[in-house]
XYZ file of C-alpha atoms in Angstrom:
765
model
C 75.094 172.950 32.890
C 78.436 173.595 31.139
C 81.370 174.547 33.548
C 83.780 177.436 33.222
C 85.775 175.758 30.428
C 83.064 176.358 27.940
C 84.701 179.757 27.406
C 88.027 178.609 27.042
C 90.341 179.050 23.832
C 91.615 175.526 24.296
C 89.810 172.824 22.441
C 91.117 170.403 25.006
C 89.561 172.307 27.877
C 86.317 172.758 25.943
C 86.052 169.212 25.525
C 85.638 168.977 29.299
C 83.134 171.757 29.453
C 80.199 169.242 29.901
C 81.960 167.115 32.787
C 79.952 167.005 35.963
C 83.340 168.166 37.518
C 83.162 171.974 38.134
C 86.302 172.640 36.085
C 87.984 176.060 36.465
C 90.803 177.812 34.533
C 94.068 178.895 35.914
C 93.291 182.371 37.291
C 93.928 184.441 40.531
C 90.327 184.581 41.292
C 89.779 180.849 41.341
C 92.824 180.271 43.542
C 91.366 182.952 45.865
C 87.962 180.979 45.919
C 89.975 177.872 47.059
C 91.538 179.889 49.825
C 88.038 181.267 50.900
C 86.677 177.617 50.999
C 89.941 176.354 52.533
C 90.184 173.448 50.012
C 93.204 172.221 47.981
C 93.573 172.589 44.283
C 93.189 169.443 42.099
C 95.069 170.537 38.936
C 94.774 168.307 35.939
C 97.103 169.029 32.978
C 96.825 167.471 29.699
C 96.639 168.106 25.982
C 94.218 167.220 23.034
C 96.183 164.308 21.572
C 96.992 162.579 24.942
C 95.343 159.191 24.873
C 95.332 158.567 28.687
C 93.906 161.991 29.259
C 90.957 160.944 27.204
C 90.816 157.664 29.123
C 90.916 159.207 32.473
C 88.324 161.806 31.479
C 86.015 159.094 30.312
C 86.447 156.920 33.340
C 86.557 159.540 36.176
C 85.707 163.091 35.053
C 82.385 162.012 33.414
C 81.435 160.022 36.358
C 78.870 161.805 38.556
C 79.809 160.046 41.864
C 83.631 161.018 41.409
C 82.671 164.480 40.320
C 80.668 165.091 43.401
C 83.774 164.072 45.524
C 85.925 166.455 43.639
C 83.581 169.340 43.613
C 82.922 168.945 47.536
C 86.629 168.669 48.594
C 88.680 170.418 46.099
C 88.711 173.327 43.554
C 89.505 171.559 40.310
C 91.543 173.340 37.677
C 92.190 172.088 34.187
C 95.223 173.170 32.212
C 96.205 172.750 28.548
C 99.880 172.189 28.736
C 100.386 173.690 25.205
C 98.748 176.969 26.126
C 100.601 177.320 29.390
C 103.885 175.489 29.027
C 105.677 177.233 31.863
C 102.990 176.162 34.304
C 103.153 172.640 32.924
C 106.975 172.753 33.362
C 106.880 173.899 36.888
C 104.371 171.046 37.894
C 106.328 168.528 35.815
C 109.333 169.146 37.895
C 107.210 168.763 40.906
C 105.911 165.482 39.701
C 109.276 164.156 38.766
C 110.662 165.163 42.216
C 107.972 163.269 43.979
C 107.460 160.268 41.788
C 110.819 159.900 39.861
C 109.073 160.071 36.508
C 106.537 162.214 34.639
C 103.833 162.011 32.096
C 100.305 163.110 31.206
C 97.524 163.294 32.280
C 99.344 165.078 35.138
C 97.461 165.126 38.534
C 98.694 167.683 40.974
C 97.204 168.438 44.452
C 98.352 171.939 45.649
C 97.558 174.586 48.241
C 95.239 177.584 47.222
C 98.722 179.371 46.413
C 99.636 176.739 43.904
C 102.219 174.969 45.927
C 102.283 171.151 45.177
C 102.127 168.570 47.986
C 101.061 165.434 46.106
C 101.319 164.510 42.425
C 100.650 161.486 39.926
C 99.599 160.880 36.457
C 96.811 158.612 35.372
C 94.596 157.101 38.242
C 92.102 154.442 37.205
C 88.498 154.334 38.651
C 89.117 151.079 40.526
C 92.638 149.701 41.753
C 94.536 148.388 38.898
C 97.916 146.644 39.366
C 100.080 149.101 41.498
C 97.755 151.992 40.869
C 95.308 152.915 43.533
C 91.755 154.076 42.509
C 91.355 157.709 41.896
C 88.565 157.816 44.557
C 91.260 156.385 47.154
C 93.562 159.078 46.203
C 91.072 161.747 46.453
C 90.071 160.555 49.954
C 93.534 160.231 51.152
C 94.568 163.773 50.033
C 91.448 165.202 51.509
C 91.980 163.554 54.778
C 95.657 164.902 54.900
C 94.471 168.436 54.113
C 91.977 168.367 56.993
C 93.704 166.212 59.555
C 97.430 166.663 59.064
C 97.736 170.215 57.571
C 101.092 170.786 59.303
C 102.708 167.972 57.395
C 101.178 169.266 54.172
C 102.515 172.737 54.980
C 106.103 171.277 55.533
C 105.849 169.382 52.357
C 104.914 172.399 50.365
C 107.764 174.451 51.788
C 110.324 171.866 50.939
C 108.883 171.535 47.375
C 108.782 175.181 46.907
C 112.488 175.543 48.000
C 113.439 172.573 45.898
C 111.720 173.872 42.678
C 113.147 177.262 43.101
C 116.674 175.753 43.300
C 115.942 173.402 40.393
C 115.113 176.663 38.201
C 118.505 178.092 38.619
C 120.533 174.784 39.044
C 121.761 174.667 35.372
C 123.104 178.237 35.204
C 124.453 178.208 38.648
C 126.449 174.992 37.811
C 128.115 176.586 34.811
C 131.462 178.118 35.138
C 131.658 181.357 33.180
C 134.651 180.465 31.130
C 133.006 177.266 29.990
C 129.867 179.032 28.631
C 131.383 182.110 26.852
C 132.920 180.490 23.748
C 131.467 178.586 20.824
C 132.106 174.693 20.717
C 135.177 173.872 18.737
C 135.312 171.490 15.725
C 137.000 168.896 17.942
C 134.193 169.105 20.573
C 131.520 168.818 17.913
C 133.523 165.713 16.584
C 133.288 164.179 20.024
C 129.698 164.937 20.359
C 128.876 163.181 17.144
C 130.973 160.114 18.116
C 129.208 160.168 21.458
C 125.732 160.193 19.631
C 126.799 157.416 17.326
C 127.450 155.330 20.343
C 123.744 154.979 20.836
C 122.828 154.369 17.120
C 120.901 151.353 16.232
C 122.514 149.675 13.139
C 119.606 147.358 12.501
C 116.851 149.812 12.419
C 118.168 153.193 12.577
C 117.864 155.963 15.207
C 119.250 156.015 18.767
C 118.424 153.944 21.644
C 115.616 151.406 22.132
C 111.769 151.443 21.932
C 109.910 153.451 22.062
C 111.607 155.601 19.384
C 111.087 159.229 18.825
C 112.242 160.638 15.361
C 115.676 162.187 16.221
C 115.286 165.043 13.681
C 117.530 167.544 15.282
C 120.195 165.097 15.808
C 120.017 164.058 12.116
C 120.499 167.756 11.148
C 123.537 167.796 13.505
C 125.071 164.769 11.848
C 124.484 166.169 8.320
C 126.245 169.420 9.278
C 129.166 167.515 10.834
C 129.395 165.420 7.587
C 129.587 168.660 5.540
C 132.089 170.410 7.843
C 134.371 167.340 7.615
C 134.395 167.702 3.845
C 131.985 164.898 2.901
C 130.343 166.602 -0.089
C 133.758 168.034 -1.297
C 135.569 164.696 -0.978
C 132.965 162.866 -3.009
C 133.302 165.375 -5.945
C 137.078 165.218 -5.829
C 137.054 161.418 -5.958
C 138.341 160.858 -2.303
C 135.149 158.773 -1.908
C 134.505 156.465 -4.875
C 131.088 157.216 -6.460
C 130.031 153.620 -6.060
C 130.891 153.710 -2.312
C 129.125 157.023 -1.799
C 125.844 155.667 -3.515
C 125.791 152.336 -1.560
C 127.098 153.181 1.916
C 124.321 153.204 4.494
C 122.071 150.651 2.808
C 122.678 148.029 5.470
C 122.684 150.578 8.235
C 126.216 149.341 9.796
C 128.669 151.880 10.720
C 132.336 151.582 9.430
C 134.314 153.371 12.165
C 135.149 156.491 10.142
C 133.313 159.547 11.549
C 132.711 161.292 8.190
C 131.091 158.033 6.805
C 129.355 157.154 9.906
C 127.443 160.560 10.049
C 126.129 159.824 6.573
C 125.276 156.214 7.368
C 123.312 156.921 10.415
C 121.393 159.711 8.803
C 120.629 157.526 5.655
C 119.614 154.534 7.613
C 117.341 156.421 10.020
C 115.645 158.379 7.402
C 115.211 155.274 5.192
C 113.802 153.193 8.112
C 111.314 156.048 8.950
C 110.401 156.796 5.497
C 109.605 153.165 4.765
C 107.934 152.370 8.027
C 104.382 152.655 9.518
C 105.222 155.701 11.703
C 105.295 157.445 8.378
C 101.959 157.788 6.833
C 102.335 156.052 3.636
C 98.870 157.182 2.313
C 98.578 160.815 3.131
C 102.121 161.800 4.213
C 103.452 163.150 7.521
C 104.669 161.294 10.569
C 103.285 160.216 13.804
C 104.630 161.270 17.245
C 106.708 158.204 17.871
C 107.045 154.490 17.086
C 106.075 152.009 19.778
C 108.476 149.375 18.525
C 112.159 149.564 17.495
C 111.447 149.051 13.835
C 109.370 152.266 13.232
C 106.502 149.993 12.300
C 103.618 150.733 14.838
C 103.177 154.337 15.608
C 101.446 156.037 18.615
C 98.997 157.621 16.050
C 98.610 161.244 16.936
C 100.296 163.820 14.480
C 101.882 166.751 16.081
C 102.698 169.901 14.040
C 106.197 170.392 15.426
C 107.166 166.847 14.669
C 106.212 167.287 10.778
C 107.716 170.718 10.708
C 111.014 169.445 12.115
C 110.763 166.361 9.799
C 110.517 168.724 6.821
C 113.299 170.731 7.976
C 115.533 167.709 8.262
C 114.408 166.144 5.072
C 115.337 169.486 3.207
C 118.796 169.347 4.812
C 119.197 165.625 3.853
C 118.149 166.393 0.226
C 120.820 169.206 -0.071
C 123.573 166.779 0.947
C 122.538 164.087 -1.255
C 122.195 166.424 -4.227
C 125.636 167.578 -3.584
C 126.750 163.951 -3.436
C 124.956 162.640 -6.518
C 121.952 164.319 -8.130
C 120.880 161.080 -9.797
C 121.006 158.817 -6.586
C 118.178 156.810 -5.114
C 119.083 158.469 -1.794
C 118.254 161.806 -3.254
C 114.923 160.432 -4.677
C 114.025 159.334 -1.296
C 114.833 162.465 0.453
C 112.836 164.494 -2.138
C 109.820 162.194 -1.646
C 109.854 162.984 2.050
C 110.253 166.664 1.365
C 107.300 166.760 -1.086
C 104.991 164.415 0.822
C 105.435 166.095 4.162
C 105.150 169.729 2.775
C 102.082 168.668 0.987
C 100.647 166.890 4.199
C 101.366 170.122 6.295
C 99.187 172.196 3.689
C 96.456 169.605 3.156
C 95.912 168.245 6.727
C 97.504 170.679 9.230
C 96.553 174.011 7.671
C 93.592 176.028 8.374
C 93.906 178.631 5.841
C 95.997 181.245 7.301
C 97.411 179.209 10.073
C 98.766 175.687 11.004
C 96.740 173.792 13.695
C 98.477 172.134 16.531
C 97.710 168.501 16.284
C 95.589 165.494 14.982
C 94.393 163.027 17.488
C 95.416 159.421 17.696
C 91.826 158.289 18.541
C 88.856 158.302 16.270
C 85.505 156.474 16.231
C 85.724 152.867 15.074
C 82.927 150.897 13.252
C 81.168 150.529 16.599
C 81.068 154.153 17.388
C 83.768 153.861 20.090
C 86.918 155.941 20.341
C 89.924 153.744 19.326
C 93.508 154.580 18.805
C 94.477 154.250 15.131
C 91.014 153.458 13.981
C 91.347 155.966 11.061
C 94.639 154.402 9.898
C 94.805 150.596 10.255
C 93.676 148.251 7.603
C 92.530 144.666 7.777
C 94.016 141.954 5.461
C 90.547 141.678 3.870
C 90.455 145.359 3.066
C 94.029 145.279 1.839
C 93.398 142.410 -0.499
C 90.544 144.668 -2.112
C 93.184 147.413 -2.519
C 95.685 145.172 -4.316
C 98.975 143.821 -3.429
C 100.858 144.640 -6.573
C 102.507 147.894 -5.478
C 104.943 148.919 -2.888
C 102.662 149.209 0.075
C 102.120 146.219 2.477
C 100.872 145.398 5.890
C 103.386 144.875 8.651
C 103.173 142.654 11.618
C 104.480 143.671 15.077
C 103.841 142.556 18.579
C 103.160 146.153 19.516
C 100.155 146.088 17.119
C 98.399 143.472 19.221
C 95.593 145.929 20.572
C 94.880 147.462 17.236
C 91.829 146.518 15.225
C 93.923 146.190 11.937
C 97.493 146.246 10.531
C 99.738 149.298 9.725
C 100.556 150.039 6.218
C 104.240 150.276 5.303
C 106.761 150.468 2.445
C 109.648 148.438 3.832
C 110.717 147.121 0.291
C 112.207 150.700 -0.029
C 114.990 149.434 2.073
C 115.732 146.471 -0.360
C 115.524 148.846 -3.374
C 118.176 151.264 -1.873
C 120.540 148.341 -1.213
C 120.156 146.668 -4.734
C 123.256 147.693 -6.850
C 121.931 145.720 -9.818
C 118.668 147.420 -9.951
C 119.134 150.608 -12.044
C 117.412 153.965 -11.291
C 116.578 156.070 -14.304
C 113.547 157.060 -16.474
C 112.888 153.457 -17.451
C 113.267 152.198 -13.949
C 111.531 154.672 -11.608
C 111.476 154.749 -7.914
C 109.076 152.138 -6.561
C 106.693 154.739 -4.966
C 106.093 156.262 -8.341
C 104.889 153.116 -10.292
C 101.319 152.881 -11.503
C 100.596 149.871 -9.069
C 101.775 151.935 -6.065
C 99.882 155.063 -7.036
C 96.735 153.003 -7.515
C 97.301 151.345 -4.132
C 97.616 154.645 -2.583
C 94.583 156.197 -4.006
C 92.317 153.268 -3.141
C 93.664 153.388 0.512
C 93.135 157.096 0.622
C 89.437 156.619 -0.578
C 88.943 153.855 1.830
C 90.309 155.750 4.910
C 88.597 158.850 3.836
C 85.087 157.286 4.397
C 85.969 156.631 8.095
C 85.268 158.992 10.960
C 88.411 161.261 11.082
C 90.571 162.113 14.159
C 89.692 165.339 16.141
C 91.815 168.411 15.150
C 93.317 170.514 17.825
C 92.605 173.839 16.155
C 94.560 176.204 18.167
C 97.517 177.798 16.754
C 100.682 177.777 18.806
C 103.130 180.483 17.835
C 106.229 178.430 18.371
C 105.029 175.427 16.271
C 103.150 177.558 13.536
C 106.603 179.557 13.173
C 108.390 176.074 12.914
C 106.101 175.061 10.174
C 106.356 178.378 8.275
C 110.148 178.119 8.457
C 110.035 174.383 7.209
C 107.684 175.296 4.223
C 109.833 178.200 3.185
C 112.968 176.030 3.302
C 111.169 173.454 1.120
C 110.042 176.190 -1.174
C 113.702 177.499 -1.590
C 114.849 173.968 -2.216
C 112.202 173.231 -4.754
C 112.825 176.387 -6.696
C 115.320 175.049 -9.458
C 116.663 171.752 -10.456
C 120.477 171.578 -10.298
C 122.852 173.725 -12.209
C 120.590 173.746 -15.422
C 118.201 176.215 -13.559
C 115.084 174.436 -14.973
C 112.039 174.914 -12.687
C 110.722 172.026 -10.814
C 107.904 174.118 -9.300
C 105.147 172.142 -10.890
C 102.259 171.032 -8.968
C 102.040 171.503 -5.202
C 105.645 172.709 -4.782
C 104.735 175.751 -6.802
C 102.632 176.900 -3.962
C 104.922 176.262 -1.049
C 106.551 179.637 -1.259
C 103.504 181.735 -1.777
C 101.939 179.706 1.225
C 104.667 180.270 3.528
C 104.610 184.087 2.780
C 100.782 183.988 3.268
C 101.111 182.133 6.535
C 103.693 184.444 7.875
C 101.574 187.582 6.939
C 98.727 186.198 8.640
C 100.653 185.458 11.853
C 102.118 188.800 11.955
C 98.711 190.354 11.408
C 97.386 188.506 14.532
C 100.180 190.102 16.553
C 99.510 193.681 15.499
C 101.853 195.893 13.558
C 105.019 198.041 14.189
C 105.237 199.290 18.000
C 102.117 197.633 18.657
C 103.181 194.156 17.847
C 102.470 191.674 20.658
C 103.455 188.042 20.308
C 101.266 185.740 22.007
C 101.760 181.973 22.868
C 98.554 180.744 21.131
C 95.379 181.715 19.349
C 92.109 179.977 18.747
C 90.639 181.686 15.723
C 91.510 185.389 16.345
C 91.275 185.046 20.183
C 94.601 184.973 22.004
C 94.960 182.106 24.561
C 95.912 182.820 28.165
C 99.601 182.427 27.934
C 102.239 184.984 27.183
C 104.730 184.261 24.471
C 107.883 182.551 25.820
C 111.408 182.803 24.471
C 110.775 179.721 22.091
C 107.752 181.536 20.629
C 109.810 184.533 19.821
C 112.851 182.900 18.566
C 110.839 180.761 16.149
C 108.858 183.765 15.059
C 111.951 185.686 14.283
C 113.517 182.751 12.411
C 110.459 182.244 10.360
C 110.622 185.958 9.328
C 114.211 185.617 8.298
C 113.542 182.553 6.315
C 110.480 183.746 4.696
C 112.432 186.942 3.872
C 114.522 184.877 1.307
C 111.373 184.064 -0.692
C 110.321 186.102 -3.888
C 107.438 188.351 -2.960
C 108.125 188.334 0.738
C 108.366 191.979 2.300
C 109.990 191.349 5.669
C 112.178 194.188 6.797
C 115.556 193.814 8.501
C 114.660 196.749 10.765
C 111.658 194.804 12.108
C 113.747 191.633 12.579
C 116.339 193.641 14.609
C 113.667 195.250 16.558
C 112.038 191.918 17.493
C 115.437 190.395 18.166
C 116.363 193.269 20.698
C 113.048 192.953 22.284
C 113.444 189.157 22.765
C 116.935 189.467 24.200
C 115.906 192.144 26.546
C 112.906 190.236 27.763
C 114.493 186.734 28.253
C 118.182 187.198 29.123
C 120.030 188.625 31.928
C 123.566 189.776 31.606
C 126.351 188.378 33.954
C 129.467 186.177 34.202
C 127.079 183.562 32.615
C 124.381 184.748 30.407
C 121.067 183.859 32.216
C 118.384 182.655 29.941
C 114.709 182.617 30.949
C 112.217 180.576 28.942
C 109.118 182.468 29.997
C 107.808 185.716 31.401
C 106.866 185.527 35.180
C 103.459 183.891 35.865
C 101.335 186.045 37.841
C 100.400 183.385 40.271
C 103.346 181.300 40.634
C 106.114 183.862 39.814
C 108.514 181.304 38.323
C 110.475 181.512 35.203
C 112.010 178.254 33.942
C 115.265 177.860 32.204
C 115.737 174.444 30.447
C 118.333 174.164 27.880
C 117.523 170.681 26.778
C 116.293 170.120 23.238
C 113.343 167.717 23.722
C 110.508 167.317 21.256
C 111.130 170.783 20.023
C 114.349 173.062 20.174
C 114.711 174.686 23.597
C 114.157 178.354 23.954
C 117.973 178.848 24.434
C 118.959 176.983 21.224
C 116.143 178.493 19.190
C 117.369 181.960 20.205
C 120.807 180.863 19.189
C 119.460 180.098 15.685
C 117.584 183.552 15.534
C 121.005 185.286 16.589
C 122.946 183.354 14.038
C 120.671 184.273 11.231
C 120.173 187.855 12.293
C 123.964 188.296 12.232
C 123.963 187.032 8.684
C 121.421 189.636 7.590
C 124.020 192.262 7.328
C 122.210 194.686 9.675
C 125.402 196.761 10.262
C 125.226 198.246 6.870
C 122.353 200.540 7.751
C 121.133 200.381 4.268
C 117.829 198.928 5.166
C 117.579 198.976 8.889
C 117.521 202.686 9.474
C 118.485 202.063 13.048
C 121.188 203.821 15.208
C 122.418 202.513 18.533
C 119.493 203.581 20.771
C 116.555 203.214 18.255
C 114.909 200.137 19.635
C 112.434 200.362 22.600
C 110.070 198.196 24.307
C 110.418 194.496 25.179
C 108.209 191.417 25.395
C 107.590 192.003 29.207
C 106.948 195.154 31.277
C 110.555 196.273 31.614
C 112.097 198.916 29.491
C 114.485 198.110 26.739
C 117.323 200.224 27.859
C 117.363 198.708 31.408
C 120.810 197.185 31.175
C 120.596 195.689 34.667
C 118.183 192.987 33.199
C 118.323 192.771 29.438
C 121.238 192.182 27.026
C 120.318 194.291 24.088
C 119.775 197.581 26.029
C 120.506 200.882 24.593
C 123.507 199.648 22.571
C 121.207 197.910 20.198
C 122.019 194.671 18.145
C 125.100 195.032 16.066
C 126.461 192.037 14.231
C 129.223 191.681 16.717
C 126.726 191.713 19.595
C 124.555 189.087 17.979
C 127.585 186.864 17.388
C 128.610 187.364 21.059
C 125.058 186.373 22.216
C 124.994 183.362 19.722
C 128.305 182.086 21.121
C 127.141 182.573 24.879
C 123.852 180.871 24.144
C 125.604 177.873 22.483
C 128.575 177.761 24.927
C 126.379 176.294 27.663
C 126.100 173.045 25.550
C 129.700 172.404 26.329
C 128.615 170.514 29.352
C 125.884 168.437 27.449
C 127.591 167.750 24.097
C 129.732 164.944 24.969
C 127.568 163.297 27.808
C 124.020 163.885 26.480
C 124.047 164.826 22.756
C 120.578 163.446 22.193
C 119.325 166.161 24.394
C 120.907 169.082 22.539
C 120.642 168.133 19.010
C 119.315 171.437 17.664
C 121.989 173.350 19.742
C 124.693 171.286 18.270
C 123.274 171.884 14.675
C 123.516 175.605 15.398
C 127.065 175.150 16.755
C 127.963 173.410 13.608
C 126.463 176.233 11.467
C 128.119 178.859 13.542
C 131.664 177.521 12.889
C 131.383 178.655 9.222
C 128.222 180.477 8.206
C 127.938 181.173 4.420
C 126.027 184.099 3.036
C 125.284 184.316 -0.730
C 124.201 187.738 -2.120
C 122.624 187.538 -5.605
C 119.655 188.589 -7.583
C 120.335 186.137 -10.350
C 117.723 183.358 -10.434
C 120.060 180.603 -11.620
C 122.693 181.408 -9.083
C 120.342 181.877 -6.331
C 118.557 178.572 -7.064
C 121.806 176.644 -6.884
C 122.813 178.436 -3.705
C 119.455 177.439 -2.157
C 120.115 173.744 -2.710
C 123.756 173.737 -1.455
C 124.189 172.261 2.039
C 127.103 174.973 2.968
C 124.794 177.929 2.452
C 123.302 179.575 5.659
C 121.451 182.493 4.271
C 120.452 183.876 0.795
C 120.332 187.763 0.392
C 119.961 190.288 -2.371
C 122.732 192.567 -0.849
C 126.138 191.768 0.742
C 125.628 193.718 3.950
C 129.348 194.512 4.125
C 130.592 198.111 3.988
C 133.224 198.961 1.194
C 136.107 201.277 1.425
C 133.977 204.274 1.098
C 131.751 203.123 3.886
C 128.725 202.245 1.589
C 127.612 198.794 1.095
C 129.493 196.576 -1.496
C 127.082 196.170 -4.333
C 126.395 192.872 -6.154
C 126.855 193.312 -9.963
C 123.995 192.213 -11.989
C 124.154 188.616 -13.174
C 126.563 187.699 -10.513
C 126.800 186.288 -6.873
C 129.054 187.092 -3.991
C 129.752 184.717 -1.189
C 130.511 186.044 2.206
C 131.673 184.633 5.552
C 131.255 187.532 7.880
C 133.093 190.457 6.416
C 135.217 188.223 4.250
C 133.685 188.152 0.707
C 134.532 186.718 -2.627
C 134.741 188.527 -5.977
C 131.578 188.461 -7.989
C 131.185 185.094 -9.920
C 128.868 184.693 -12.860
C 128.572 180.941 -13.232
C 127.308 178.008 -11.100
C 130.793 176.361 -11.463
C 132.491 179.452 -10.259
C 129.895 179.629 -7.306
C 130.522 175.979 -6.443
C 134.288 176.679 -6.337
C 133.527 179.458 -3.655
C 131.814 177.159 -1.444
C 134.821 174.685 -1.420
C 137.446 177.593 -1.107
C 136.546 179.085 2.176
């Protein structure tokens, strides 16, 4: 008979519904039952695309004998880490404190109150290497619980104290004066230099294998390049055109920060885009590369990775277009934009939402789950596809356990570095040749006949919002072609904007409307998951709304954005000498609220909130023209406390003026002063926002040509239809028809009417 997980909103949990283990969900009632039975909790935490989670499930949780031991001696609880990230974070801290490292599946043994006393990750069914058998672990923990309870109690007390101290360690360690000001240009230069110290000149990226795509750091370096005058210098001749077009092809740095930022970005993007971690057949990227060369992926595809890859590719394309609109680099950047946006819509969309992930494993020819079975190709199969095009099979020791080879396009690197190979209408990019297109179509047909990876169909607000933002940014970029104003929105790009608007409106409808809006962490279909929305969910939701608002046909109101921003800051920040930032609302069982500023696989809640504050400040909400808000108009918060409780929230009765938002932005980002020089890889998104915050540019126009040009320029932070700046009379400064006004804060240009004049304004600030 199915266990309690059969009614879960998590596909990962429902996959364990038929286990002989009597799995329960994370509820007060289940913990109370453990207390009545006087048995410890066995908490197993994982997620749908976790390979070793599947392995442990098959080896142990499907085994009748092991299940009997678990059911008799423990109360077993299964948690989807993506639905309850705050609980996952709490127990991950415990695991790392006990074992020195973490990972999934996470196996936690805890008291009926949830206090951990023993932890591990994957345990095999029989002893293997240094790992004990899972049954040995179960027996030892059960014996400790029954025979050495005093020791267990003492251990849980120490862990509870340690985890509570850990939760506040970051904010407690920050001096107020260090965290109240935005990072300076000099500090951001030092952060970029520190990041480049770990750059891999041979293969791009940072550090050694395994390699995760450093997408937020790439956006940081692009912003540093623009701030240092990279695009302006290229136009003014300070950088020779030939130099600009060829630098980065061999990947080696030159010792000059402005050039090295561009080299590291180009090399890393080129290596990823031509490797096996990037799906050369359907588009999109896998979660990480097992090897240093980006050849062999860990095959699961996560929504957040692909959303961030699309955002980064759009930023890269903007820079390359500003440098040379006819370059090979721009062609490659736009290929990554197009293929990734289309992949999101084709493979990770479910009509009115984006799904969470595609599994790494699928059934092979023998009907057995195997990692990469849906993607790898044998030499015999590839021979039938044809070897005439760009695509080829790559060899790597990391692929030893795969049943075939990975498809890559590594000759792109050669093409980029060949000065004597022209790039024009008669000499197209190698991925557009008829031979390569034929290869790709044959591979797509071949792989389409195989069993496909499982889809995690749940919708996670944070990731869904990231994907909407990325698609909207791609649509804004794809709107026009250069200064001529000719449309490039033919084929799939034509729908990116309408798709982003549709996805946004559907997400908003799931939350309710107006004062009844309730942001949730996740949904499966129309059913909300068990977790409350955290700071990252709220921040990415608001950023998505601001980005979608720039698209034609969107009807996102500034008044709503302000209201949501006020609720977010009231619910997740606490005013003091240092701005205390909380990632989640209090869990009813553990009563813990994490605060982690590190940008890991996704932007931290803190740095995501900084982006939302930065963009909100650029909407011109002080004008009152659209907001209709006075100082005390916003009420309600994500949690239970009232908006006007100034002892807890930061927005309070004073509302969110532009000045207040800029202060919040700077205090959110100031905390990264301690991390920027020493650990820049852990704060890439925060450093990107810090770069943008130094000199945000707002372009107000209703003219299609000027708007389209501004959407493709790397200096532009936000597009609006109005200036948001009060004039001498107090009313908003209007934008004359057919012109654009460029603003930085309250400093605005005179109206300009041509693309050339607009470009001069970007250089002139």
